[in-house]
Short mmCIF file of N, CA, C and O in Angstrom, two decimals:
data_model
loop_
_atom_site.label_atom_id
_atom_site.label_comp_id
_atom_site.label_asym_id
_atom_site.label_seq_id
_atom_site.Cartn_x
_atom_site.Cartn_y
_atom_site.Cartn_z
N MET A 168 9.69 -5.25 -5.27
CA MET A 168 9.48 -3.81 -4.81
C MET A 168 10.06 -3.80 -3.38
O MET A 168 9.52 -4.61 -2.53
N ALA A 169 10.92 -2.83 -2.99
CA ALA A 169 11.19 -2.68 -1.47
C ALA A 169 10.19 -2.16 -0.54
O ALA A 169 10.18 -2.23 0.61
N PHE A 170 8.95 -1.50 -1.21
CA PHE A 170 8.05 -0.77 -0.47
C PHE A 170 6.84 -1.81 -0.55
O PHE A 170 6.28 -2.13 -1.67
N ALA A 171 6.31 -1.92 0.92
CA ALA A 171 5.20 -2.90 0.68
C ALA A 171 3.66 -2.01 0.45
O ALA A 171 3.62 -0.81 0.62
N VAL A 172 2.96 -2.47 -0.39
CA VAL A 172 1.64 -1.78 -0.81
C VAL A 172 0.50 -2.51 -0.14
O VAL A 172 0.35 -3.79 -0.42
N SER A 173 -0.12 -1.99 0.96
CA SER A 173 -1.21 -2.34 1.53
C SER A 173 -2.23 -1.33 1.99
O SER A 173 -1.82 -0.09 1.81
N GLY A 174 -3.17 -1.52 2.73
CA GLY A 174 -4.18 -0.74 3.33
C GLY A 174 -4.67 0.36 2.46
O GLY A 174 -5.10 0.09 1.24
N ALA A 175 -4.72 1.64 2.82
CA ALA A 175 -5.26 2.74 2.00
C ALA A 175 -4.64 2.93 0.70
O ALA A 175 -5.27 3.34 -0.22
N LEU A 176 -3.20 2.70 0.73
CA LEU A 176 -2.60 2.77 -0.63
C LEU A 176 -2.95 1.79 -1.78
O LEU A 176 -3.26 2.18 -2.83
N LEU A 177 -3.19 0.39 -1.35
CA LEU A 177 -3.67 -0.51 -2.22
C LEU A 177 -5.13 -0.15 -2.41
O LEU A 177 -5.39 -0.16 -3.73
N ASP A 178 -5.88 0.31 -1.78
CA ASP A 178 -7.35 0.77 -2.02
C ASP A 178 -7.22 2.05 -3.11
O ASP A 178 -7.99 1.99 -4.18
N ALA A 179 -6.36 2.80 -2.94
CA ALA A 179 -6.02 4.11 -3.93
C ALA A 179 -5.63 3.53 -5.12
O ALA A 179 -6.29 3.85 -6.23
N CYS A 180 -4.85 2.57 -5.25
CA CYS A 180 -4.23 1.92 -6.47
C CYS A 180 -5.44 1.12 -7.24
O CYS A 180 -5.62 1.50 -8.51
N VAL A 181 -6.17 0.58 -6.48
CA VAL A 181 -7.25 -0.18 -7.19
C VAL A 181 -8.44 0.77 -7.69
O VAL A 181 -8.89 0.64 -8.82
N LEU A 182 -8.85 1.74 -6.93
CA LEU A 182 -9.71 2.77 -7.27
C LEU A 182 -9.13 3.53 -8.70
O LEU A 182 -9.90 3.75 -9.43
N GLY A 183 -7.90 3.94 -8.53
CA GLY A 183 -7.21 4.48 -9.67
C GLY A 183 -7.35 3.83 -10.92
O GLY A 183 -7.33 4.25 -11.87
N THR A 184 -7.01 2.37 -10.80
CA THR A 184 -6.96 1.55 -11.84
C THR A 184 -8.53 1.53 -12.44
O THR A 184 -8.51 1.53 -13.88
N LEU A 185 -9.51 1.65 -11.67
CA LEU A 185 -10.78 1.45 -12.27
C LEU A 185 -11.52 3.00 -12.34
O LEU A 185 -12.69 3.17 -12.93
N SER A 186 -10.71 4.07 -12.13
CA SER A 186 -11.23 5.54 -12.35
C SER A 186 -11.47 5.76 -13.71
O SER A 186 -12.41 6.58 -14.11
N SER A 187 -10.80 5.22 -14.91
CA SER A 187 -11.31 5.35 -16.23
C SER A 187 -12.16 4.55 -16.86
O SER A 187 -12.78 4.85 -17.84
N ALA A 188 -12.17 3.26 -16.59
CA ALA A 188 -13.03 2.57 -16.85
C ALA A 188 -13.13 1.05 -16.13
O ALA A 188 -12.14 0.69 -15.47
N PRO A 189 -14.23 0.39 -16.06
CA PRO A 189 -14.61 -0.94 -15.41
C PRO A 189 -13.45 -1.90 -15.98
O PRO A 189 -13.18 -1.80 -17.10
N ALA A 190 -13.08 -2.78 -15.09
CA ALA A 190 -12.41 -3.94 -15.54
C ALA A 190 -12.74 -5.32 -14.77
O ALA A 190 -13.49 -5.22 -13.56
N TYR A 191 -12.58 -6.35 -15.44
CA TYR A 191 -12.87 -7.68 -14.94
C TYR A 191 -11.81 -8.09 -14.05
O TYR A 191 -10.67 -7.72 -13.95
N GLY A 192 -12.23 -8.98 -13.06
CA GLY A 192 -11.33 -9.25 -11.91
C GLY A 192 -10.10 -9.71 -12.16
O GLY A 192 -9.09 -9.28 -11.61
N TYR A 193 -10.05 -10.65 -13.24
CA TYR A 193 -8.57 -11.19 -13.59
C TYR A 193 -7.86 -10.21 -14.05
O TYR A 193 -6.71 -10.06 -13.90
N GLU A 194 -8.30 -9.39 -15.00
CA GLU A 194 -7.61 -8.21 -15.67
C GLU A 194 -7.13 -7.22 -14.54
O GLU A 194 -5.95 -7.02 -14.69
N LEU A 195 -7.73 -6.98 -13.72
CA LEU A 195 -7.70 -6.12 -12.28
C LEU A 195 -6.38 -6.58 -11.68
O LEU A 195 -5.39 -6.05 -11.43
N THR A 196 -6.57 -7.90 -11.33
CA THR A 196 -5.55 -8.51 -10.43
C THR A 196 -4.16 -8.64 -11.25
O THR A 196 -3.13 -8.46 -10.72
N GLN A 197 -4.20 -8.92 -12.66
CA GLN A 197 -2.92 -9.19 -13.31
C GLN A 197 -2.32 -7.62 -13.38
O GLN A 197 -1.13 -7.40 -13.38
N ARG A 198 -3.16 -6.33 -13.74
CA ARG A 198 -2.56 -5.25 -13.62
C ARG A 198 -1.87 -4.84 -12.44
O ARG A 198 -0.80 -4.27 -12.33
N THR A 199 -2.52 -5.04 -11.19
CA THR A 199 -2.05 -4.88 -10.07
C THR A 199 -0.75 -5.60 -9.66
O THR A 199 0.17 -5.20 -9.09
N GLN A 200 -0.90 -6.81 -9.90
CA GLN A 200 0.23 -7.85 -9.72
C GLN A 200 1.53 -7.38 -10.58
O GLN A 200 2.59 -7.22 -10.11
N ASN A 201 1.32 -7.05 -11.79
CA ASN A 201 2.45 -6.70 -12.65
C ASN A 201 2.94 -5.21 -12.27
O ASN A 201 4.25 -5.09 -12.41
N THR A 202 2.25 -4.32 -11.64
CA THR A 202 2.67 -3.04 -11.46
C THR A 202 3.18 -3.07 -10.13
O THR A 202 4.21 -2.39 -9.74
N LEU A 203 2.51 -3.57 -9.19
CA LEU A 203 2.79 -3.36 -7.62
C LEU A 203 3.36 -4.70 -6.94
O LEU A 203 3.68 -4.48 -5.80
N GLY A 204 3.36 -5.91 -7.79
CA GLY A 204 3.76 -7.03 -7.13
C GLY A 204 2.85 -7.55 -5.99
O GLY A 204 3.38 -8.45 -5.32
N VAL A 205 1.47 -7.17 -6.00
CA VAL A 205 0.51 -7.62 -4.93
C VAL A 205 0.03 -8.91 -5.57
O VAL A 205 -0.51 -8.88 -6.71
N SER A 206 -0.13 -10.00 -4.82
CA SER A 206 -0.49 -11.16 -5.13
C SER A 206 -2.14 -11.14 -5.30
O SER A 206 -2.91 -10.37 -4.78
N GLU A 207 -2.70 -11.99 -6.23
CA GLU A 207 -4.18 -12.09 -6.62
C GLU A 207 -4.81 -12.58 -5.28
O GLU A 207 -5.99 -12.01 -5.17
N SER A 208 -4.14 -13.34 -4.45
CA SER A 208 -4.92 -13.76 -3.20
C SER A 208 -5.17 -12.51 -2.31
O SER A 208 -6.01 -12.42 -1.51
N ALA A 209 -4.43 -11.55 -2.35
CA ALA A 209 -4.38 -10.39 -1.53
C ALA A 209 -5.30 -9.34 -1.85
O ALA A 209 -6.14 -8.66 -1.42
N LEU A 210 -5.46 -9.38 -3.52
CA LEU A 210 -6.48 -8.53 -4.06
C LEU A 210 -8.06 -8.69 -3.76
O LEU A 210 -8.80 -7.71 -3.59
N TYR A 211 -8.33 -9.85 -3.82
CA TYR A 211 -9.66 -10.27 -3.99
C TYR A 211 -10.47 -9.89 -2.76
O TYR A 211 -11.62 -9.29 -2.79
N PRO A 212 -9.64 -10.06 -1.59
CA PRO A 212 -10.53 -9.46 -0.19
C PRO A 212 -10.47 -7.90 -0.18
O PRO A 212 -11.49 -7.41 0.27
N VAL A 213 -9.72 -7.19 -0.99
CA VAL A 213 -9.77 -5.75 -1.11
C VAL A 213 -11.16 -5.48 -1.98
O VAL A 213 -11.69 -4.66 -1.54
N LEU A 214 -11.01 -6.30 -3.24
CA LEU A 214 -12.55 -5.94 -3.95
C LEU A 214 -13.61 -6.31 -3.13
O LEU A 214 -14.51 -5.50 -3.07
N ARG A 215 -13.65 -7.12 -2.45
CA ARG A 215 -15.06 -7.70 -1.69
C ARG A 215 -15.30 -6.56 -0.48
O ARG A 215 -16.32 -6.02 -0.40
N ARG A 216 -14.16 -6.14 0.14
CA ARG A 216 -14.33 -4.96 1.22
C ARG A 216 -14.93 -3.70 0.25
O ARG A 216 -15.79 -2.97 0.89
N LEU A 217 -14.17 -3.43 -0.74
CA LEU A 217 -14.63 -2.20 -1.41
C LEU A 217 -15.95 -2.11 -1.97
O LEU A 217 -16.81 -1.20 -1.85
N LEU A 218 -16.40 -3.38 -2.32
CA LEU A 218 -17.79 -3.73 -2.81
C LEU A 218 -18.74 -3.51 -1.41
O LEU A 218 -19.80 -2.79 -1.66
N LYS A 219 -18.32 -4.14 -0.33
CA LYS A 219 -19.29 -3.94 0.87
C LYS A 219 -19.37 -2.67 1.43
O LYS A 219 -20.43 -2.08 1.79
N ASP A 220 -18.50 -1.90 1.27
CA ASP A 220 -18.42 -0.28 1.57
C ASP A 220 -19.06 0.58 0.45
O ASP A 220 -18.89 1.84 0.75
N ASN A 221 -19.50 -0.05 -0.50
CA ASN A 221 -20.20 0.64 -1.69
C ASN A 221 -19.27 1.72 -2.34
O ASN A 221 -19.63 2.85 -2.68
N LEU A 222 -17.98 1.29 -2.56
CA LEU A 222 -17.03 2.02 -3.37
C LEU A 222 -16.99 1.62 -4.60
O LEU A 222 -16.58 2.35 -5.44
N LEU A 223 -17.35 0.26 -4.72
CA LEU A 223 -17.52 -0.35 -6.02
C LEU A 223 -18.56 -0.91 -6.08
O LEU A 223 -19.37 -1.38 -5.23
N SER A 224 -18.95 -1.28 -7.49
CA SER A 224 -20.08 -2.09 -7.81
C SER A 224 -19.59 -3.07 -8.76
O SER A 224 -18.71 -2.77 -9.28
N SER A 225 -20.27 -4.16 -8.94
CA SER A 225 -20.04 -5.22 -9.97
C SER A 225 -21.20 -5.56 -10.82
O SER A 225 -22.31 -5.44 -10.46
N TYR A 226 -20.91 -6.18 -12.00
CA TYR A 226 -21.88 -6.70 -12.78
C TYR A 226 -21.08 -7.93 -13.77
O TYR A 226 -19.90 -7.76 -13.92
N ASP A 227 -21.82 -8.74 -14.22
CA ASP A 227 -21.28 -10.01 -14.78
C ASP A 227 -21.80 -9.78 -16.35
O ASP A 227 -22.83 -9.36 -16.84
N GLU A 228 -20.78 -10.23 -16.97
CA GLU A 228 -20.90 -10.35 -18.51
C GLU A 228 -20.41 -11.67 -19.20
O GLU A 228 -19.26 -11.92 -18.63
N PRO A 229 -21.21 -12.10 -20.03
CA PRO A 229 -20.81 -13.44 -20.58
C PRO A 229 -19.63 -13.16 -21.52
O PRO A 229 -19.40 -12.10 -22.18
N HIS A 230 -18.69 -14.24 -21.58
CA HIS A 230 -17.37 -14.12 -22.28
C HIS A 230 -16.98 -15.69 -22.46
O HIS A 230 -16.79 -16.39 -21.64
N ASP A 231 -17.14 -16.17 -23.62
CA ASP A 231 -16.80 -17.54 -24.01
C ASP A 231 -17.34 -18.70 -23.10
O ASP A 231 -16.81 -19.50 -22.62
N GLY A 232 -18.63 -18.30 -23.00
CA GLY A 232 -19.48 -19.43 -22.15
C GLY A 232 -19.26 -19.37 -20.84
O GLY A 232 -20.10 -20.22 -20.03
N ARG A 233 -18.71 -18.19 -20.41
CA ARG A 233 -18.38 -18.08 -18.72
C ARG A 233 -18.83 -16.68 -18.44
O ARG A 233 -18.86 -15.89 -19.66
N ASN A 234 -19.05 -16.29 -17.23
CA ASN A 234 -19.49 -14.92 -16.84
C ASN A 234 -17.88 -14.33 -16.54
O ASN A 234 -17.20 -14.81 -15.66
N ARG A 235 -17.79 -12.97 -17.01
CA ARG A 235 -16.63 -12.18 -16.26
C ARG A 235 -17.30 -11.24 -15.23
O ARG A 235 -18.29 -10.45 -15.56
N ARG A 236 -16.84 -11.00 -14.23
CA ARG A 236 -17.24 -10.02 -13.10
C ARG A 236 -16.53 -8.96 -13.48
O ARG A 236 -15.21 -8.82 -13.06
N TYR A 237 -17.37 -7.80 -13.67
CA TYR A 237 -16.38 -6.39 -13.86
C TYR A 237 -16.64 -5.53 -12.39
O TYR A 237 -17.79 -5.64 -12.10
N TYR A 238 -15.89 -4.82 -12.29
CA TYR A 238 -15.80 -3.82 -11.24
C TYR A 238 -15.74 -2.45 -11.84
O TYR A 238 -15.16 -2.15 -12.57
N GLN A 239 -16.56 -1.57 -11.06
CA GLN A 239 -16.82 -0.26 -11.53
C GLN A 239 -16.63 0.88 -10.25
O GLN A 239 -17.24 0.33 -9.38
N LEU A 240 -16.23 1.93 -10.24
CA LEU A 240 -16.46 2.97 -9.27
C LEU A 240 -17.86 3.33 -8.92
O LEU A 240 -18.52 3.60 -10.16
N THR A 241 -18.12 3.46 -7.82
CA THR A 241 -19.55 4.00 -7.66
C THR A 241 -19.19 5.66 -7.54
O THR A 241 -18.14 6.01 -7.55
N GLU A 242 -20.32 6.33 -7.41
CA GLU A 242 -19.98 7.90 -7.02
C GLU A 242 -19.10 7.97 -5.75
O GLU A 242 -18.28 8.84 -5.71
N LYS A 243 -19.54 7.14 -4.73
CA LYS A 243 -18.92 7.38 -3.45
C LYS A 243 -17.35 6.85 -3.70
O LYS A 243 -16.30 7.57 -2.87
N GLY A 244 -17.01 5.85 -4.41
CA GLY A 244 -15.64 5.53 -4.84
C GLY A 244 -15.11 6.84 -5.50
O GLY A 244 -13.51 6.70 -5.07
N MET A 245 -15.66 7.24 -6.49
CA MET A 245 -14.86 8.37 -7.14
C MET A 245 -14.72 9.45 -6.17
O MET A 245 -13.44 9.95 -6.40
N ILE A 246 -15.69 9.75 -5.28
CA ILE A 246 -15.15 10.89 -4.34
C ILE A 246 -14.12 10.36 -3.37
O ILE A 246 -13.05 11.34 -3.18
N LEU A 247 -13.89 9.18 -3.03
CA LEU A 247 -12.84 8.66 -2.08
C LEU A 247 -11.51 8.83 -2.77
O LEU A 247 -10.49 9.08 -2.42
N PHE A 248 -11.70 8.37 -4.20
CA PHE A 248 -10.53 8.35 -4.96
C PHE A 248 -9.91 9.67 -5.24
O PHE A 248 -8.68 10.12 -5.26
N GLN A 249 -10.71 10.74 -5.49
CA GLN A 249 -10.25 11.97 -5.88
C GLN A 249 -9.60 12.48 -4.36
O GLN A 249 -8.53 13.27 -4.50
N THR A 250 -10.29 12.19 -3.03
CA THR A 250 -9.56 12.49 -1.73
C THR A 250 -7.99 11.82 -1.55
O THR A 250 -7.07 12.40 -1.41
N TYR A 251 -8.16 10.60 -2.16
CA TYR A 251 -6.68 9.89 -2.17
C TYR A 251 -5.61 10.61 -3.06
O TYR A 251 -4.59 10.64 -2.90
N VAL A 252 -6.13 10.98 -4.15
CA VAL A 252 -5.27 11.78 -5.18
C VAL A 252 -4.67 13.16 -4.44
O VAL A 252 -3.56 13.27 -4.43
N GLU A 253 -5.57 13.59 -3.76
CA GLU A 253 -5.08 15.04 -3.15
C GLU A 253 -4.21 14.62 -1.95
O GLU A 253 -3.18 15.40 -1.84
N ASP A 254 -4.53 13.62 -1.27
CA ASP A 254 -3.59 13.27 -0.10
C ASP A 254 -2.37 12.80 -0.61
O ASP A 254 -1.14 12.77 -0.05
N TRP A 255 -2.30 12.05 -1.81
CA TRP A 255 -1.25 11.37 -2.20
C TRP A 255 -0.23 12.41 -2.63
O TRP A 255 1.00 12.35 -2.25
N GLN A 256 -0.80 13.39 -3.39
CA GLN A 256 0.23 14.61 -3.61
C GLN A 256 0.85 15.11 -2.80
O GLN A 256 2.18 15.41 -2.86
N VAL A 257 0.21 15.45 -1.56
CA VAL A 257 0.73 15.91 -0.25
C VAL A 257 1.89 15.03 0.25
O VAL A 257 2.96 15.43 0.66
N PHE A 258 1.39 13.82 0.39
CA PHE A 258 2.48 12.75 1.11
C PHE A 258 3.68 12.52 0.16
O PHE A 258 4.71 12.64 0.76
N LYS A 259 3.41 12.46 -1.21
CA LYS A 259 4.66 12.25 -1.93
C LYS A 259 5.48 13.59 -1.91
O LYS A 259 6.79 13.38 -2.03
N ALA A 260 4.98 14.64 -2.03
CA ALA A 260 5.73 15.90 -1.98
C ALA A 260 6.55 15.84 -0.50
O ALA A 260 7.74 16.13 -0.58
N ASN A 261 5.86 15.44 0.61
CA ASN A 261 6.72 15.27 1.85
C ASN A 261 7.71 14.35 1.92
O ASN A 261 8.83 14.49 2.18
N ILE A 262 7.48 13.08 1.29
CA ILE A 262 8.42 12.09 1.23
C ILE A 262 9.70 12.41 0.11
O ILE A 262 10.97 12.22 0.51
N ASP A 263 9.26 13.11 -0.83
CA ASP A 263 10.34 13.68 -1.88
C ASP A 263 11.30 14.66 -1.09
O ASP A 263 12.33 14.53 -1.36
N THR A 264 10.77 15.38 -0.54
CA THR A 264 11.32 16.47 0.15
C THR A 264 12.43 15.68 1.53
O THR A 264 13.65 16.02 1.44
N MET A 265 11.85 14.74 2.01
CA MET A 265 12.74 13.90 3.04
C MET A 265 13.88 13.24 2.28
O MET A 265 15.11 13.25 2.69
N ILE A 266 13.51 12.55 1.32
CA ILE A 266 14.59 11.74 0.55
C ILE A 266 15.47 12.42 -0.36
O ILE A 266 16.72 12.44 -0.25
N PHE A 267 14.99 13.58 -1.22
CA PHE A 267 15.92 14.35 -2.07
C PHE A 267 16.53 15.61 -1.31
O PHE A 267 17.57 15.78 -1.91
N SER A 268 16.01 16.17 -0.54
CA SER A 268 16.56 17.36 0.02
C SER A 268 17.67 17.13 1.08
O SER A 268 18.45 17.80 1.33
N ASN A 269 17.62 15.92 1.56
CA ASN A 269 18.62 15.38 2.64
C ASN A 269 19.59 14.55 2.00
O ASN A 269 20.29 13.92 2.79
N ASN A 270 19.99 14.71 0.72
CA ASN A 270 20.96 13.84 0.16
C ASN A 270 22.38 14.39 0.25
O ASN A 270 22.86 14.99 -0.36
N GLN A 271 22.78 13.86 1.49
CA GLN A 271 24.09 14.34 1.92
C GLN A 271 25.32 13.37 1.62
O GLN A 271 26.43 13.63 1.94
N GLY A 272 24.93 12.31 0.92
CA GLY A 272 25.93 11.29 0.72
C GLY A 272 26.56 11.48 -0.60
O GLY A 272 27.52 10.75 -0.96
N GLY A 273 26.30 12.57 -1.23
CA GLY A 273 27.01 12.93 -2.50
C GLY A 273 26.62 11.89 -3.66
O GLY A 273 27.05 11.90 -4.72
N LEU A 274 25.43 11.37 -3.41
CA LEU A 274 24.67 10.44 -4.51
C LEU A 274 24.15 11.43 -5.75
O LEU A 274 23.45 12.46 -5.39
N ASN A 275 24.46 11.04 -6.90
CA ASN A 275 23.76 11.79 -8.01
C ASN A 275 22.27 10.91 -8.26
O ASN A 275 22.47 10.06 -8.98
N LEU A 276 21.30 11.44 -7.67
CA LEU A 276 20.00 10.84 -7.77
C LEU A 276 19.15 11.15 -9.18
O LEU A 276 18.20 10.77 -9.53
N ASP A 277 19.82 12.06 -9.94
CA ASP A 277 19.16 12.58 -11.23
C ASP A 277 19.54 11.53 -12.41
O ASP A 277 18.82 11.83 -13.35
N GLU A 278 20.54 10.68 -12.04
CA GLU A 278 20.88 9.86 -13.35
C GLU A 278 20.02 8.58 -13.31
O GLU A 278 19.62 8.10 -12.35
#
């Protein structure tokens, strides 16, 4: 992917992934890696920081003789995620305007 995903955008993607249901760490890292190309080693510090900031909570569940750590949004995390969604809609519209309304090179971007 040509665009780097970091900072608030990565936080928003993690919160968005968890907004519908909890996920265990490996599952979450695989989804993020497959969708955004973000490495597993980059994601775990994000999870730790979101936990520290009380945007996520975690719990362990046994699975095949081992524990899986699940992450879920807290109320504070859901509120921040909703803010990110609103901010993203404005940001995306602004970027779309810049990219698509200034298409003077004659490219057909609809194909």
